[in-house]
Amino acid sequence: MDVLSEFFERTNLQGRLFFAGRVDGALMLDKPPGMAFIHLVERGGLDLIQPGMPKVSISQPSVLFCPSSCRYQLRSSSTEGAELICASFQFGKGTAQPLPLGLEETLVFPLDALGHALPVIRALVEEFQDQAPGRAKALNLLFEYLFVLLVRRAVQDGRIAGGLFYALQDPRLGAVLSRLHGEPETDWSVERMAGLAAMSRSKFSAWFSRVLGVSPMGYLSGWRMKVAQDLLRDGVPIKVVADAVGYSSQASFSRTFASLVGCPPAEWLRQDTREAPTVKVRITAADD
């Protein structure tokens, strides 16, 4: 399995249709932490409004790829409103710290510029319009496929030039991240990571920090806590979790967990909920 596919599997990428219909006014979203979005604009006009940024007018069928950190609203700009199909994306449940994905601004792709993805988009629209059995599952899978295609395209076009989505498609950094993700229990050092990348320690450390926005050991600690949270949710005892993510004692693991997550493992587990985060949608009138 390739490195990007491994990442999506390990983080349990989940696409979910959450809204479809006509917007005549503004679409407002209450976004759970760490959730990204794709909006398919079938017809009509929209303005993408983001705090502190110029308005982006969308006047043709397009796909909007919105990162988890982005705050925005979609406001109709034509008299007939706009027809949307919207999906949310969650990388598993909440983690100790947000994954540095590298998608920082909403990307707009006109459909006529997405030739390679058009068959998927057509299938998605046809599946939505149909009422065949298994429709919801089919839509979710198609949206997940579209998510992967947009990540590839954004990196190829230079619209994502850092973060995990970029690093995972880089041969040297991707090889290191694949090992870190698959072997969190290993006694990793920067020297060992640099060896996998065939780079000197200093060059590797500087490059990793520039691309990911965090030091190699800082990223490893965050990833270990993400794995630990998944194991704790599955009922694995804390002592076993500590060993599984590379800590020699339960005490040292608990200290690191509390430092990064904000509370000890047992307390965090009591506070955690198995309820999947949901998107709250509100559509305001055109004159609001």
Short mmCIF file of N, CA and C in Angstrom, two decimals, residues 205 208-209 212-221:
data_model
loop_
_atom_site.label_atom_id
_atom_site.label_comp_id
_atom_site.label_asym_id
_atom_site.label_seq_id
_atom_site.Cartn_x
_atom_site.Cartn_y
_atom_site.Cartn_z
N SER A 205 16.30 17.62 9.92
CA SER A 205 15.52 18.28 10.97
C SER A 205 14.97 19.61 10.49
N PHE A 208 12.24 18.86 7.69
CA PHE A 208 11.02 18.32 8.30
C PHE A 208 10.24 19.44 8.98
N SER A 209 10.93 20.26 9.75
CA SER A 209 10.27 21.35 10.48
C SER A 209 9.67 22.37 9.54
N LEU A 212 6.51 20.41 7.73
CA LEU A 212 5.44 19.98 8.63
C LEU A 212 5.05 21.05 9.65
N GLY A 213 5.93 22.04 9.87
CA GLY A 213 5.63 23.07 10.85
C GLY A 213 5.82 22.62 12.28
N VAL A 214 6.49 21.51 12.49
CA VAL A 214 6.75 20.97 13.82
C VAL A 214 8.02 20.13 13.73
N SER A 215 8.75 20.01 14.84
CA SER A 215 10.00 19.25 14.82
C SER A 215 9.70 17.76 14.64
N PRO A 216 10.68 16.98 14.18
CA PRO A 216 10.45 15.54 14.03
C PRO A 216 9.99 14.86 15.32
N MET A 217 10.64 15.17 16.45
CA MET A 217 10.26 14.53 17.71
C MET A 217 8.91 15.06 18.21
N GLY A 218 8.63 16.34 17.91
CA GLY A 218 7.32 16.90 18.28
C GLY A 218 6.20 16.22 17.51
N TYR A 219 6.44 15.97 16.22
CA TYR A 219 5.43 15.26 15.42
C TYR A 219 5.24 13.85 15.94
N LEU A 220 6.35 13.17 16.24
CA LEU A 220 6.26 11.80 16.75
C LEU A 220 5.45 11.75 18.04
N SER A 221 5.67 12.68 18.94
CA SER A 221 4.92 12.69 20.20
C SER A 221 3.42 12.86 19.94
#
